[in-house]
Each structure stands twice: as structure tokens, then as C-alpha cells.
Short mmCIF file of C-alpha atoms and ligand atoms in Angstrom, two decimals:
data_model
loop_
_atom_site.label_atom_id
_atom_site.label_comp_id
_atom_site.label_asym_id
_atom_site.label_seq_id
_atom_site.Cartn_x
_atom_site.Cartn_y
_atom_site.Cartn_z
CA MET A 1 -16.90 -31.40 -30.53
CA SER A 2 -16.90 -29.23 -27.62
CA ILE A 3 -16.28 -25.81 -28.40
CA HIS A 4 -14.79 -23.11 -26.36
CA LYS A 5 -15.71 -19.55 -26.25
CA GLU A 6 -12.13 -18.00 -26.24
CA VAL A 7 -12.82 -14.80 -24.01
CA ARG A 8 -9.67 -13.79 -21.49
CA LYS A 9 -12.23 -13.75 -17.73
CA VAL A 10 -11.51 -10.51 -16.05
CA THR A 11 -9.75 -10.97 -12.41
CA THR A 12 -9.26 -8.37 -9.58
CA HIS A 13 -6.03 -9.00 -11.03
CA ARG A 14 -6.49 -7.79 -14.43
CA LEU A 15 -8.03 -5.21 -12.86
CA SER A 16 -5.09 -3.67 -10.52
CA GLU A 17 -3.24 -3.81 -13.66
CA MET A 18 -5.69 -1.95 -15.36
CA LYS A 19 -5.73 0.59 -12.38
CA LEU A 20 -1.11 0.65 -13.38
CA ARG A 21 -1.10 1.29 -17.00
CA GLY A 22 -4.61 4.63 -17.23
CA GLU A 23 -6.59 2.20 -18.22
CA LYS A 24 -10.51 3.46 -17.09
CA ILE A 25 -12.61 0.29 -15.73
CA SER A 26 -16.14 -0.36 -17.31
CA MET A 27 -19.19 -1.32 -14.66
CA LEU A 28 -22.35 -1.55 -15.38
CA THR A 29 -25.47 -3.44 -12.60
CA SER A 30 -27.72 -6.46 -14.09
CA TYR A 31 -29.60 -8.60 -12.48
CA ASP A 32 -31.46 -11.20 -15.07
CA TYR A 33 -29.76 -13.61 -17.57
CA SER A 34 -31.08 -11.81 -20.88
CA MET A 35 -29.25 -7.87 -20.25
CA ALA A 36 -26.06 -9.75 -18.51
CA GLN A 37 -25.49 -11.38 -21.47
CA LEU A 38 -26.65 -8.20 -23.81
CA VAL A 39 -23.71 -6.86 -20.96
CA ASP A 40 -21.27 -8.92 -21.33
CA GLU A 41 -20.87 -9.05 -24.98
CA ALA A 42 -21.09 -5.17 -25.22
CA GLY A 43 -17.47 -5.85 -23.83
CA VAL A 44 -18.07 -3.96 -20.03
CA ASP A 45 -14.90 -5.61 -17.55
CA VAL A 46 -16.93 -5.96 -14.32
CA ILE A 47 -20.46 -6.70 -13.53
CA LEU A 48 -22.10 -5.15 -10.51
CA VAL A 49 -25.35 -7.22 -8.93
CA GLY A 50 -25.76 -4.71 -7.33
CA ASP A 51 -28.66 -3.81 -4.57
CA SER A 52 -30.45 -1.36 -6.62
CA ALA A 53 -32.39 -4.52 -8.03
CA SER A 54 -34.61 -3.25 -4.82
CA ASN A 55 -35.39 -0.70 -6.55
CA VAL A 56 -35.28 -1.29 -9.81
CA MET A 57 -36.58 -4.48 -10.30
CA ALA A 58 -38.81 -4.82 -7.61
CA GLY A 59 -39.85 -1.08 -6.95
CA ASN A 60 -38.74 -0.25 -4.05
CA GLN A 61 -37.87 3.22 -2.23
CA THR A 62 -34.79 2.05 -0.82
CA THR A 63 -31.82 -1.20 -0.61
CA LEU A 64 -33.30 -1.51 2.09
CA PRO A 65 -35.84 -4.65 1.73
CA ILE A 66 -33.89 -6.80 -1.03
CA THR A 67 -32.96 -10.64 0.47
CA LEU A 68 -29.82 -12.70 0.59
CA ASP A 69 -32.17 -14.59 -0.51
CA GLN A 70 -33.84 -12.45 -3.44
CA MET A 71 -29.61 -11.24 -4.53
CA ILE A 72 -29.07 -14.60 -4.74
CA TYR A 73 -31.78 -15.80 -7.46
CA HIS A 74 -29.99 -12.18 -8.84
CA GLY A 75 -26.73 -12.93 -8.96
CA LYS A 76 -27.41 -17.11 -9.95
CA SER A 77 -29.02 -15.40 -13.40
CA VAL A 78 -26.22 -13.40 -14.60
CA VAL A 79 -23.10 -15.00 -13.92
CA ARG A 80 -25.25 -17.72 -16.17
CA ALA A 81 -24.57 -15.84 -18.94
CA VAL A 82 -21.59 -14.03 -18.14
CA ASP A 83 -18.28 -15.14 -19.80
CA ARG A 84 -16.05 -12.53 -18.85
CA ALA A 85 -16.52 -10.12 -17.33
CA LEU A 86 -15.81 -9.94 -13.36
CA VAL A 87 -19.21 -10.51 -11.57
CA VAL A 88 -19.81 -8.81 -7.86
CA VAL A 89 -22.62 -9.08 -6.00
CA ASP A 90 -23.72 -6.49 -3.70
CA LEU A 91 -23.83 -8.00 0.04
CA PRO A 92 -27.45 -6.98 1.58
CA PHE A 93 -28.40 -4.83 4.23
CA GLY A 94 -29.16 -6.69 7.81
CA THR A 95 -26.76 -9.91 6.12
CA TYR A 96 -23.10 -8.41 6.72
CA GLN A 97 -23.25 -5.70 10.34
CA GLY A 98 -24.34 -7.64 12.76
CA ASN A 99 -21.57 -9.44 13.39
CA SER A 100 -18.32 -10.75 10.89
CA MET A 101 -19.19 -14.60 11.42
CA GLU A 102 -23.18 -13.82 9.58
CA ALA A 103 -20.75 -11.50 7.02
CA LEU A 104 -19.20 -14.35 6.80
CA SER A 105 -22.44 -16.88 6.13
CA SER A 106 -23.85 -14.80 4.42
CA ALA A 107 -20.43 -14.42 1.78
CA ILE A 108 -20.18 -17.77 1.60
CA ARG A 109 -24.26 -18.05 0.07
CA ILE A 110 -23.06 -15.91 -2.81
CA MET A 111 -20.48 -17.23 -2.72
CA LYS A 112 -21.42 -20.96 -3.96
CA GLU A 113 -24.29 -20.32 -4.27
CA THR A 114 -24.06 -17.62 -7.64
CA ALA A 115 -20.87 -18.87 -8.16
CA ALA A 116 -19.88 -14.73 -8.54
CA ASP A 117 -16.13 -13.70 -8.60
CA SER A 118 -17.08 -12.36 -5.02
CA VAL A 119 -19.06 -9.65 -2.79
CA LYS A 120 -19.54 -5.89 -2.39
CA LEU A 121 -19.87 -3.89 0.46
CA GLU A 122 -21.49 -0.91 2.33
CA GLY A 123 -19.00 0.92 4.68
CA GLY A 124 -15.87 1.76 6.46
CA GLU A 125 -14.89 1.83 10.60
CA GLU A 126 -18.04 0.18 11.60
CA VAL A 127 -17.97 -2.75 9.44
CA ILE A 128 -13.75 -3.94 8.93
CA GLY A 129 -14.23 -6.97 10.96
CA SER A 130 -16.52 -8.32 8.62
CA VAL A 131 -14.97 -6.74 5.70
CA LYS A 132 -11.94 -8.84 6.70
CA ARG A 133 -13.14 -11.89 7.77
CA ILE A 134 -14.45 -12.14 5.09
CA LEU A 135 -11.07 -12.25 3.48
CA SER A 136 -10.30 -14.88 5.45
CA ALA A 137 -12.08 -16.56 3.67
CA GLY A 138 -10.48 -16.16 -0.08
CA ILE A 139 -13.55 -13.97 -1.66
CA PRO A 140 -12.43 -10.45 -3.16
CA VAL A 141 -14.31 -7.79 -1.33
CA MET A 142 -15.05 -4.94 -3.64
CA GLY A 143 -16.14 -1.84 -0.59
CA HIS A 144 -18.20 1.42 -1.98
CA LEU A 145 -17.98 4.15 0.45
CA GLY A 146 -18.90 8.26 -0.19
CA LEU A 147 -22.73 7.84 -1.10
CA MET A 148 -24.13 4.37 1.12
CA PRO A 149 -27.71 3.46 -0.19
CA GLN A 150 -28.31 1.10 2.88
CA SER A 151 -27.16 4.10 5.26
CA ILE A 152 -30.23 6.85 3.93
CA HIS A 153 -32.16 6.93 7.53
CA LYS A 154 -28.74 7.59 8.91
CA PHE A 155 -28.54 10.72 6.58
CA GLY A 156 -31.54 10.75 5.79
CA THR A 157 -30.92 12.54 1.97
CA TYR A 158 -29.77 10.98 -1.25
CA THR A 159 -27.30 14.37 -1.91
CA VAL A 160 -23.61 14.98 -2.13
CA ARG A 161 -21.81 13.16 0.62
CA ALA A 162 -17.68 14.54 1.63
CA LYS A 163 -18.14 17.74 1.45
CA GLU A 164 -17.32 18.64 4.39
CA GLU A 165 -13.08 18.10 6.01
CA ALA A 166 -14.07 15.73 8.44
CA GLU A 167 -16.46 13.43 6.49
CA ALA A 168 -13.86 13.82 3.23
CA GLU A 169 -11.36 12.65 6.39
CA LYS A 170 -13.34 9.99 6.91
CA LEU A 171 -14.05 8.89 3.71
CA LEU A 172 -9.66 9.17 3.20
CA ASN A 173 -8.93 7.31 6.24
CA ASP A 174 -11.94 4.22 5.40
CA ALA A 175 -10.67 3.72 2.11
CA ARG A 176 -7.11 3.32 3.40
CA LEU A 177 -8.48 1.24 5.81
CA LEU A 178 -10.29 -1.18 3.09
CA GLU A 179 -7.28 -1.84 1.37
CA GLU A 180 -5.11 -2.29 4.32
CA ALA A 181 -7.64 -5.26 4.61
CA GLY A 182 -7.63 -6.28 1.74
CA CYS A 183 -10.30 -4.72 -0.81
CA PHE A 184 -9.39 -5.46 -4.21
CA ALA A 185 -11.46 -2.39 -5.28
CA ILE A 186 -13.92 0.24 -4.06
CA VAL A 187 -16.80 2.29 -5.37
CA LEU A 188 -17.31 5.36 -4.41
CA GLU A 189 -20.23 8.00 -4.43
CA LYS A 190 -21.30 10.84 -5.34
CA ILE A 191 -18.80 13.01 -3.69
CA PRO A 192 -16.70 15.35 -4.30
CA ALA A 193 -14.55 15.59 -7.40
CA GLU A 194 -11.55 16.51 -6.27
CA LEU A 195 -12.04 14.21 -3.86
CA GLY A 196 -12.33 11.31 -5.88
CA LYS A 197 -9.30 12.11 -7.81
CA MET A 198 -7.61 12.32 -4.81
CA VAL A 199 -7.98 8.44 -3.01
CA ALA A 200 -7.18 7.91 -6.37
CA GLU A 201 -3.72 9.10 -6.71
CA LYS A 202 -2.70 7.64 -3.13
CA LEU A 203 -4.50 4.18 -3.19
CA ARG A 204 -3.27 1.72 -5.13
CA ILE A 205 -5.92 -0.53 -5.48
CA PRO A 206 -8.36 0.42 -8.41
CA VAL A 207 -11.55 3.16 -6.97
CA ILE A 208 -14.60 3.27 -9.15
CA GLY A 209 -16.91 6.08 -9.03
CA ILE A 210 -20.23 6.82 -9.91
CA GLY A 211 -20.54 10.88 -9.13
CA ALA A 212 -17.52 10.95 -8.58
CA GLY A 213 -15.39 12.97 -10.79
CA GLY A 214 -13.13 11.66 -13.82
CA GLY A 215 -10.07 11.30 -11.67
CA VAL A 216 -11.49 8.00 -10.53
CA ASP A 217 -10.11 4.44 -12.64
CA GLY A 218 -13.48 3.41 -13.44
CA GLN A 219 -16.92 4.51 -13.64
CA VAL A 220 -19.78 2.81 -12.86
CA LEU A 221 -23.27 2.47 -13.71
CA VAL A 222 -27.13 1.43 -13.71
CA ILE A 223 -28.05 -0.30 -16.72
CA HIS A 224 -31.22 0.49 -16.11
CA ASP A 225 -30.94 4.20 -15.71
CA LEU A 226 -28.07 4.20 -18.72
CA LEU A 227 -30.71 2.50 -21.57
CA GLY A 228 -33.33 5.59 -19.55
CA ILE A 229 -35.84 3.06 -19.54
CA THR A 230 -35.37 4.50 -15.36
CA GLN A 231 -37.41 7.57 -15.55
CA GLN A 232 -38.00 10.06 -13.02
CA PHE A 233 -34.22 8.94 -11.74
CA SER A 234 -31.67 12.51 -13.37
CA PRO A 235 -29.13 12.94 -11.10
CA ARG A 236 -25.91 15.82 -12.34
CA PHE A 237 -23.95 12.36 -12.99
CA LEU A 238 -26.18 10.65 -15.02
CA ARG A 239 -25.39 9.97 -18.76
CA ARG A 240 -28.21 8.82 -20.08
CA TYR A 241 -27.56 6.36 -24.02
CA HIS A 242 -31.23 6.14 -24.73
CA ASN A 243 -33.88 6.65 -24.12
CA LEU A 244 -35.29 3.17 -23.95
CA ALA A 245 -38.62 4.24 -22.02
CA ALA A 246 -40.00 5.73 -25.49
CA GLU A 247 -38.55 2.56 -27.69
CA ILE A 248 -40.53 0.25 -25.44
CA LYS A 249 -43.58 1.80 -25.23
CA GLY A 250 -43.63 2.60 -29.35
CA ALA A 251 -43.72 -0.93 -29.32
CA VAL A 252 -45.70 -2.26 -27.13
CA GLY A 253 -48.05 0.45 -29.06
CA ASN A 254 -48.10 -0.43 -32.03
CA TYR A 255 -48.55 -4.42 -30.42
CA ILE A 256 -51.51 -3.54 -29.41
CA ASN A 257 -53.20 -2.08 -32.08
CA ASP A 258 -52.01 -4.81 -34.33
CA VAL A 259 -54.10 -6.86 -31.99
CA LYS A 260 -57.20 -4.55 -31.73
CA SER A 261 -57.50 -4.60 -35.18
CA MET A 262 -57.09 -8.05 -36.17
CA ASP A 263 -53.14 -6.44 -37.88
CA PHE A 264 -51.45 -8.97 -35.52
CA PRO A 265 -51.42 -12.42 -36.29
CA ASN A 266 -50.47 -12.42 -39.89
CA GLU A 267 -50.98 -14.61 -42.17
CA LYS A 268 -47.34 -16.51 -41.94
CA GLU A 269 -47.74 -15.97 -38.12
CA GLN A 270 -49.70 -18.95 -37.65
CA TYR A 271 -49.90 -23.00 -38.02
O1 KIV B 1 -26.80 -1.70 -6.32
C1 KIV B 1 -25.52 -0.37 -7.19
O2 KIV B 1 -26.42 -0.39 -8.83
C2 KIV B 1 -24.70 0.26 -6.40
C3 KIV B 1 -23.95 1.28 -7.39
C4 KIV B 1 -24.96 2.22 -7.87
C5 KIV B 1 -22.72 0.87 -7.05
O3 KIV B 1 -24.15 -0.13 -5.39
#
């Protein structure tokens, strides 16, 4: 007898229905099987295998070093765990900006090798050729505007973006281009709340914010930040729901003490 789990998978179509009826979309990152399983079972709508894995999992200063092979490894691990959420995998730096054929082959590798539902990439007008080429192969694309960590060396800081009118106008224009090209959603990172709200109102596709205020169609956070595993990173937009760093260190400390004092293992914990 086979046991079927009764889950209704989240699709890009369901996300646009959520926007239409005003239901906010919840999105979180995951990079490995065990965390993705917990996040999916908790009922999040979208799981992002973000290139923030470069910082969070590998300890790099920026997202630039992570490779396509490494993103595929993380993507595969997450997809194996997920029954319900829509899984989005980031195209890493250097795999889509050069030319649209390279972008297409990077996106195809992600889709074939991870079995994810879609890809995400950073940028507007500059990468629109790549966006269109990927979409032409039937691969759903999520855009990413505002603070774009892959361009950190161009801007030099991780401060709030699009505060000036010209940058805000460019952002709105880029968002429109991405929508017209056929992206199913856009992430807006670290921009004024008023601008986030305006973009969400002007676009038909869902706009998901991280530090973009409450007027957008959904929110995304890095799971390690939300759980309080990462300790140094404290931007204003971050709400920590737990202090897991303290709990983990406490548990590990207890284990060390038990080993040293020979309390562990006891008679019941051996063969
Ligand atoms: O890589 C990532 O985690 C992201 C989110 C911050 C949106 O792109």
C-alpha cells in the first residue's frame, strides 16, 4: 500500500492568486535538507535557496564566491525535503550577466539537477535579455531589485537603496520591465517602505520585500537571522523570533560537561 501525503503544492499561479485576494506571501531561505523540511512543515509558502548560502553556510564576506555547482548542491538538498513550498534557487554571480545563452544554460542546469520550481536573479534592464531567454525555455523567473548583494563592489555599502528620486524611478522602471518580460514575482531588498508599497500597487505580479516595509505582497528573511543563529547581523528590518545561538551553545556546553564528568554515556546509553 502506498501512502500519499495530501499536500497542495504552492505554484507561481497560486502566488498571484494570493496577491489578488490580499493574502500576504511568506518566504524564507533554506540551504539544507533538515532545515528545509522543518520550514516546509511549518507551512511557509516559498523557500529560497539563496546565494546568501555563501555568507551563512560558507562564511564568505559576500555572495560573490558561491559557484553554480555549490548552489545546485544546496538546491538538491532542499528540494528533497520539500512537499509544499515553491522552491526558488538563486543564480549565482557570474552565471547569467555575461550573455543570455550562458544564463539559459545556468538556469537549465539548476532546473534539471535540483528539480526546483524556479530561479531568481538580480537586476533589471541590464539583465533583461537573460531574463527573457530563460523564460523562453519555460523556466519561471523571480526578479530581485533594490539592494543587490551581487553588486556590492559597485555600490560599496549595504545601506538602504533608492532613496534618491532617480534611483527610485529606475527601480520602478526595472520592476515594470521584469513584469512585462514575464517574471512571476520580484524581491525588493532594503528600500524605503513608501517605494515598496508603490511598486507593489503598480505591479500585477507579487512583490516580496526584505526591508521594503509592510505595503508589499509578502516578506522574506534569511532563516538563520530569524532564528537568531547569526549574531553579528542586526539590520533594522530584521525581527528575531528566537535566540537559537544561546540555546545551541547552552546545549553543547552541557554535552561537554557531561563528557568531561563521565555522566555521558550512562548505562542505558550503551550496549
Ligand atoms: O540570497 C538571499 O538570501 C536573498 C534574500 C536576501 C532575498 O536573496
